[in-house]
Amino acid sequence: MEPTSQMGMNRTGAQMSPMDTEKMERYSESMGPDVGIDDMNAPAEAQPAAELRAQYIDEAHLVGSVPLPGTVKGAMSTTMDKLTGNRPEVLIDKLGERLAFERQGTRLYELMMAKCREMDTSALDPDVLSTLSHFRDEEAEHFALVDESMRALGADPTAMTPCADVAAVASMGVLQAIADPRTTVPQCLNALLTAEMTDNAGWELLIKLADSTGHTEMADKFRQALIEENEHMATIKQWLERAVVTEAS
Ligand SMILES: [Fe+2]
């Protein structure tokens, strides 16, 4: 496998230019420290960034909303849930998040497969491509499972829920890292591990939420997905360790 870490002409560190570093330090000392958001005792005019941030937070609206049910079945199911004291919008929001994440997961594995086709990954595992393809298919199955669960509740799986929106923003870096043609297989595995760890925690939470709101049948189906997600996470972690340790020695 192509090495990830090589010595080269990297000039980003301070040691590469002691004279400029000295000038930079003199300048930063003359400017004094930035007054951060933590220093709430400082007068407002002394912390413009914190002041501006606070103003934005005060004025901001929420990131979107959970759509009202668009079908009779959805309206009835929502009413029943409300009558039993549950707020169905919380479950629908988190289902929407999982749906978006699994769709993204399918794309991440496709990008990963494209990368592995161009590189020698035999040191990781002789079956890397078929394992990745299997995981990609499972992500797609999980997507279909969540889609079906949302429809069963009468919710609209094509709507972007607030948590789906925020999760998509948070995971943008993972997609960018894997899609970057310069990144190596271990670097992509590292990014993929970030996604899989978040995904695992997401399924655990969804199972608890479905159970606690009385959707036990749904929770049981999600438990199977969690078993598969655990395998994804463990495999990616193991490959990453193998790749990095092999390269170092
Ligand atoms: Fe996964």
Coordinates of C-alpha atoms and ligand atoms in Angstrom, one line a residue, residues 109 139 196 199 229 232, ligand 1:
Y109 CA -18.7 3.2 0.8
E139 CA -26.2 0.8 4.5
E196 CA -19.3 4.6 11.7
D199 CA -23.7 5.9 13.2
E229 CA -23.3 -1.5 12.1
H232 CA -18.8 -2.2 10.1
Ligands
FE1 FE -22.2 1.4 8.7

